[in-house]
């Protein structure tokens, strides 16, 4: 049995206006206790999950690289001591260009982190300021260079498009600069305004105007073409990689595989049950110290709900979903449950059905959310 492991570090130098992740202001005193609590939670699962092989480890946030490298090394060492990591385990750490030095990169690389995901978002100073990022353009270039010097051979970069007042030409410039860095992987996200963010309040007041939908769609089409021309393969709606360099951790999510999340606000999916830790780091620490777990909510999925989520996630992958695998997993006839939806979408040329796999068509890719909703009704 295989498992993905997610580790959440909730601290940031500054919470960006668009961010709705579970992140909190840097607190050095609290973060020391937080790491101890994280290690305790990890150890509490070691006996229960011995039957699993851990294929991927992903440390996200927040900003994991805000922690001292000794703490980052301790965390990974504890993971190795308590879980069965495969020999080729993909071990990713997220990094902010403003928070990571060459020494830190060298130390964590030697400790076993073998993939780094750098939150670039934009190469334009004004856009970075608008997004409230704490790094500047020069720090992007220096961080990528340092990661290569530290021997990270699997490097991913995050970029964001359809920003307020962003032109197609500006976005093309960002893509060109990203490609010039020769990363193994690129994630390109359309800016979405999420509730409970500073951007949401500005947007409601009319102070934040995003490009028109047709411009956003054109930016997306340009992204696909530019990255394909540069030798990248689109394997998921927002993700592109060089051959064999796909994010295995995220593929496990999209395949609705099992995963354990450790840390404040982290979510897990094991044995058909979904559960989530409390968000606030101080409460998380207290819960772990007093009762060894910090689970806030639990939910066992009904079969139809689990099937819908499997389709919702799997259709994000360009290769789509194997009907045979789906039917073996849920012991139902795919045609009986979803036949009418499939027929309608095929008639609209929004999906393809080849070699017993269902996938988004090129047309469906640009309308992915509405297509996927058809399976959630």
Tab-separated table of C-alpha atoms in Angstrom, residues 25-287:
chain	number	residue	atom	x	y	z
A	25	UNK	CA	2.959	35.594	10.826
A	26	UNK	CA	6.463	34.431	11.694
A	27	UNK	CA	6.782	33.575	15.385
A	28	UNK	CA	10.243	32.242	16.229
A	29	UNK	CA	9.455	31.352	19.841
A	30	UNK	CA	6.278	29.485	18.911
A	31	UNK	CA	7.878	27.800	15.887
A	32	UNK	CA	10.328	25.949	18.168
A	33	UNK	CA	7.403	24.383	20.035
A	34	UNK	CA	5.591	23.846	16.751
A	35	UNK	CA	8.410	21.706	15.333
A	36	UNK	CA	8.437	19.583	18.503
A	37	UNK	CA	4.683	19.082	18.177
A	38	UNK	CA	5.070	18.176	14.497
A	39	UNK	CA	7.702	15.578	15.367
A	40	UNK	CA	5.438	14.136	18.057
A	41	UNK	CA	2.527	13.870	15.658
A	42	UNK	CA	4.730	12.152	13.085
A	43	UNK	CA	5.866	9.579	15.638
A	44	UNK	CA	2.282	8.913	16.737
A	45	UNK	CA	1.463	7.573	13.258
A	46	UNK	CA	4.570	5.394	12.853
A	47	UNK	CA	3.069	2.142	14.178
A	48	UNK	CA	-0.343	2.621	12.545
A	49	UNK	CA	1.124	3.249	9.093
A	50	UNK	CA	3.934	0.687	8.995
A	51	UNK	CA	2.062	-1.248	6.286
A	52	UNK	CA	2.417	1.711	3.904
A	53	UNK	CA	5.273	2.575	1.573
A	54	UNK	CA	5.773	6.343	1.427
A	55	UNK	CA	6.301	7.312	-2.212
A	56	UNK	CA	6.384	11.085	-1.707
A	57	UNK	CA	7.029	13.634	1.030
A	58	UNK	CA	5.977	17.256	0.537
A	59	UNK	CA	6.796	20.062	2.947
A	60	UNK	CA	4.565	23.055	2.235
A	61	UNK	CA	3.179	26.109	3.917
A	62	UNK	CA	3.293	28.866	4.721
A	63	UNK	CA	6.982	29.111	4.021
A	64	UNK	CA	8.941	26.026	5.164
A	65	UNK	CA	12.294	27.676	4.457
A	66	UNK	CA	11.550	30.214	7.167
A	67	UNK	CA	12.753	27.511	9.609
A	68	UNK	CA	16.474	27.055	10.379
A	69	UNK	CA	18.035	24.307	8.288
A	70	UNK	CA	18.752	22.238	11.410
A	71	UNK	CA	15.016	22.043	12.061
A	72	UNK	CA	14.295	21.090	8.459
A	73	UNK	CA	16.891	18.326	8.702
A	74	UNK	CA	15.451	17.063	12.009
A	75	UNK	CA	11.980	16.832	10.520
A	76	UNK	CA	13.131	14.765	7.545
A	77	UNK	CA	15.295	12.574	9.784
A	78	UNK	CA	12.242	11.847	11.953
A	79	UNK	CA	10.207	10.992	8.857
A	80	UNK	CA	12.886	8.514	7.760
A	81	UNK	CA	13.030	6.920	11.211
A	82	UNK	CA	9.281	6.424	11.491
A	83	UNK	CA	8.043	5.676	7.963
A	84	UNK	CA	8.970	3.306	5.146
A	85	UNK	CA	10.268	5.637	2.446
A	86	UNK	CA	10.903	4.098	-0.958
A	87	UNK	CA	14.431	4.333	-2.357
A	88	UNK	CA	13.285	6.767	-5.057
A	89	UNK	CA	10.986	8.753	-2.738
A	90	UNK	CA	10.246	12.234	-4.098
A	91	UNK	CA	10.943	14.694	-1.259
A	92	UNK	CA	9.801	18.241	-2.029
A	93	UNK	CA	10.227	21.457	-0.100
A	94	UNK	CA	8.530	24.744	-0.983
A	95	UNK	CA	10.737	27.818	-0.912
A	96	UNK	CA	10.243	31.563	-1.046
A	97	UNK	CA	13.059	33.402	-2.857
A	98	UNK	CA	13.374	35.877	0.035
A	99	UNK	CA	13.942	33.276	2.732
A	100	UNK	CA	16.569	30.846	1.555
A	101	UNK	CA	20.369	31.080	1.490
A	102	UNK	CA	22.915	28.923	-0.293
A	103	UNK	CA	24.043	27.287	2.966
A	104	UNK	CA	20.460	26.294	3.776
A	105	UNK	CA	19.957	24.863	0.290
A	106	UNK	CA	23.156	22.846	0.526
A	107	UNK	CA	22.280	21.541	3.996
A	108	UNK	CA	18.740	20.439	3.127
A	109	UNK	CA	19.867	18.906	-0.162
A	110	UNK	CA	22.475	16.816	1.661
A	111	UNK	CA	19.801	15.836	4.204
A	112	UNK	CA	17.730	14.263	1.435
A	113	UNK	CA	15.324	16.855	0.082
A	114	UNK	CA	15.559	16.185	-3.660
A	115	UNK	CA	12.920	18.470	-5.181
A	116	UNK	CA	12.367	22.198	-4.634
A	117	UNK	CA	9.322	24.266	-5.552
A	118	UNK	CA	10.016	27.994	-5.752
A	119	UNK	CA	7.151	30.477	-5.405
A	120	UNK	CA	8.137	32.929	-8.144
A	121	UNK	CA	4.622	34.135	-9.182
A	122	UNK	CA	5.938	37.038	-11.310
A	123	UNK	CA	9.154	38.538	-12.707
A	124	UNK	CA	7.757	42.079	-12.574
A	125	UNK	CA	8.497	44.320	-9.579
A	126	UNK	CA	5.117	46.096	-9.695
A	127	UNK	CA	3.228	42.813	-9.889
A	128	UNK	CA	5.251	41.374	-7.013
A	129	UNK	CA	4.355	44.432	-4.922
A	130	UNK	CA	0.697	44.117	-5.885
A	131	UNK	CA	0.733	40.460	-4.827
A	132	UNK	CA	2.476	41.538	-1.592
A	133	UNK	CA	5.337	39.132	-2.192
A	134	UNK	CA	8.349	39.759	0.039
A	135	UNK	CA	10.919	38.942	-2.668
A	136	UNK	CA	12.082	40.970	-5.637
A	137	UNK	CA	13.031	39.993	-9.180
A	138	UNK	CA	16.743	39.694	-8.467
A	139	UNK	CA	16.079	37.263	-5.610
A	140	UNK	CA	14.271	34.960	-8.040
A	141	UNK	CA	17.361	34.693	-10.242
A	142	UNK	CA	19.743	34.258	-7.300
A	143	UNK	CA	17.551	31.614	-5.613
A	144	UNK	CA	17.294	29.493	-8.768
A	145	UNK	CA	21.070	29.778	-9.249
A	146	UNK	CA	21.740	28.800	-5.616
A	147	UNK	CA	19.408	25.803	-5.877
A	148	UNK	CA	21.366	24.552	-8.884
A	149	UNK	CA	24.685	25.114	-7.102
A	150	UNK	CA	23.278	23.092	-4.181
A	151	UNK	CA	22.626	20.225	-6.649
A	152	UNK	CA	18.837	20.380	-6.863
A	153	UNK	CA	18.201	18.627	-10.173
A	154	UNK	CA	14.419	18.664	-9.827
A	155	UNK	CA	13.278	22.277	-9.627
A	156	UNK	CA	9.747	23.582	-10.008
A	157	UNK	CA	8.566	27.168	-10.343
A	158	UNK	CA	5.115	28.628	-9.635
A	159	UNK	CA	3.813	31.429	-11.847
A	160	UNK	CA	0.538	33.339	-11.680
A	161	UNK	CA	-1.335	34.910	-14.582
A	162	UNK	CA	-4.440	37.059	-15.121
A	163	UNK	CA	-3.265	39.530	-12.492
A	164	UNK	CA	-4.940	42.959	-12.253
A	165	UNK	CA	-3.923	45.094	-15.261
A	166	UNK	CA	-1.644	42.340	-16.597
A	167	UNK	CA	-1.311	42.353	-20.376
A	168	UNK	CA	-0.826	39.361	-22.656
A	169	UNK	CA	2.601	40.750	-23.585
A	170	UNK	CA	3.635	40.949	-19.933
A	171	UNK	CA	2.557	37.347	-19.317
A	172	UNK	CA	4.473	36.200	-22.399
A	173	UNK	CA	7.551	37.901	-20.968
A	174	UNK	CA	7.163	35.984	-17.677
A	175	UNK	CA	6.860	32.680	-19.525
A	176	UNK	CA	9.965	33.468	-21.579
A	177	UNK	CA	11.996	34.290	-18.464
A	178	UNK	CA	10.777	31.174	-16.666
A	179	UNK	CA	11.652	28.934	-19.607
A	180	UNK	CA	15.125	30.521	-19.730
A	181	UNK	CA	15.688	29.243	-16.177
A	182	UNK	CA	15.234	25.703	-17.510
A	183	UNK	CA	13.193	24.316	-14.583
A	184	UNK	CA	12.115	20.680	-14.710
A	185	UNK	CA	8.569	21.642	-13.774
A	186	UNK	CA	6.282	24.669	-14.043
A	187	UNK	CA	2.940	25.345	-12.359
A	188	UNK	CA	0.957	28.186	-13.915
A	189	UNK	CA	-2.086	29.342	-11.983
A	190	UNK	CA	-4.870	31.688	-12.966
A	191	UNK	CA	-5.331	34.193	-10.124
A	192	UNK	CA	-8.618	33.492	-8.389
A	193	UNK	CA	-10.150	35.757	-5.777
A	194	UNK	CA	-10.864	33.604	-2.726
A	195	UNK	CA	-13.239	34.576	0.118
A	196	UNK	CA	-11.638	35.686	3.398
A	197	UNK	CA	-8.606	37.193	1.626
A	198	UNK	CA	-7.535	40.831	1.415
A	199	UNK	CA	-7.957	40.648	-2.372
A	200	UNK	CA	-11.592	39.577	-1.964
A	201	UNK	CA	-12.400	42.729	0.005
A	202	UNK	CA	-10.650	44.923	-2.564
A	203	UNK	CA	-12.413	43.155	-5.420
A	204	UNK	CA	-15.807	43.656	-3.789
A	205	UNK	CA	-15.086	47.383	-3.531
A	206	UNK	CA	-14.143	47.544	-7.206
A	207	UNK	CA	-10.510	48.311	-6.419
A	208	UNK	CA	-9.130	45.169	-8.040
A	209	UNK	CA	-10.040	44.565	-11.675
A	210	UNK	CA	-8.957	41.328	-13.314
A	211	UNK	CA	-8.531	40.922	-17.080
A	212	UNK	CA	-11.665	40.003	-19.051
A	213	UNK	CA	-12.437	36.274	-19.335
A	214	UNK	CA	-11.496	36.161	-23.030
A	215	UNK	CA	-8.093	37.670	-22.186
A	216	UNK	CA	-7.606	35.132	-19.376
A	217	UNK	CA	-8.446	32.291	-21.755
A	218	UNK	CA	-6.000	33.655	-24.330
A	219	UNK	CA	-3.277	33.781	-21.657
A	220	UNK	CA	-3.971	30.135	-20.827
A	221	UNK	CA	-3.793	29.095	-24.489
A	222	UNK	CA	-0.527	31.024	-24.895
A	223	UNK	CA	0.852	29.242	-21.804
A	224	UNK	CA	0.114	25.800	-23.244
A	225	UNK	CA	1.647	26.624	-26.623
A	226	UNK	CA	4.748	28.363	-25.254
A	227	UNK	CA	5.587	25.563	-22.835
A	228	UNK	CA	4.900	22.809	-25.357
A	229	UNK	CA	7.194	24.597	-27.826
A	230	UNK	CA	9.868	24.692	-25.097
A	231	UNK	CA	9.717	20.922	-24.554
A	232	UNK	CA	7.331	20.748	-21.607
A	233	UNK	CA	4.376	18.357	-21.487
A	234	UNK	CA	1.110	19.473	-19.981
A	235	UNK	CA	0.017	16.623	-17.722
A	236	UNK	CA	-2.566	18.477	-15.599
A	237	UNK	CA	-4.731	21.562	-16.075
A	238	UNK	CA	-2.146	23.911	-14.513
A	239	UNK	CA	1.028	21.814	-14.537
A	240	UNK	CA	3.777	21.190	-17.073
A	241	UNK	CA	6.966	19.175	-16.856
A	242	UNK	CA	9.886	17.828	-18.769
A	243	UNK	CA	9.554	14.085	-19.527
A	244	UNK	CA	9.460	12.023	-16.337
A	245	UNK	CA	9.548	15.058	-14.020
A	246	UNK	CA	5.862	15.287	-13.086
A	247	UNK	CA	5.033	16.016	-9.438
A	248	UNK	CA	4.415	12.518	-8.090
A	249	UNK	CA	3.017	13.914	-4.851
A	250	UNK	CA	0.309	15.882	-6.628
A	251	UNK	CA	-0.436	13.025	-9.031
A	252	UNK	CA	-1.299	10.935	-5.971
A	253	UNK	CA	-3.815	13.627	-4.941
A	254	UNK	CA	-5.328	13.772	-8.433
A	255	UNK	CA	-5.621	9.977	-8.476
A	256	UNK	CA	-7.475	10.291	-5.149
A	257	UNK	CA	-4.806	8.176	-3.495
A	258	UNK	CA	-4.200	7.949	0.230
A	259	UNK	CA	-2.190	10.600	2.042
A	260	UNK	CA	-1.362	11.705	5.564
A	261	UNK	CA	-1.149	15.381	6.451
A	262	UNK	CA	0.799	16.408	9.538
A	263	UNK	CA	0.829	19.876	11.093
A	264	UNK	CA	-1.625	22.716	11.685
A	265	UNK	CA	-4.548	22.610	9.253
A	266	UNK	CA	-3.172	19.581	7.396
A	267	UNK	CA	-5.691	17.237	5.754
A	268	UNK	CA	-5.518	13.446	5.407
A	269	UNK	CA	-7.344	10.762	3.460
A	270	UNK	CA	-6.940	7.217	4.770
A	271	UNK	CA	-9.150	4.124	4.588
A	272	UNK	CA	-12.002	6.086	3.018
A	273	UNK	CA	-11.973	8.667	5.811
A	274	UNK	CA	-11.028	12.304	5.486
A	275	UNK	CA	-9.792	14.184	8.546
A	276	UNK	CA	-8.217	17.566	9.179
A	277	UNK	CA	-6.162	19.165	11.958
A	278	UNK	CA	-7.010	22.453	13.657
A	279	UNK	CA	-5.702	25.517	11.811
A	280	UNK	CA	-4.267	27.757	14.517
A	281	UNK	CA	-0.665	26.779	15.357
A	282	UNK	CA	-0.997	27.628	19.059
A	283	UNK	CA	-4.059	25.368	19.425
A	284	UNK	CA	-2.386	22.652	17.335
A	285	UNK	CA	0.631	22.690	19.682
A	286	UNK	CA	-1.581	22.504	22.776
A	287	UNK	CA	-3.647	19.627	21.360
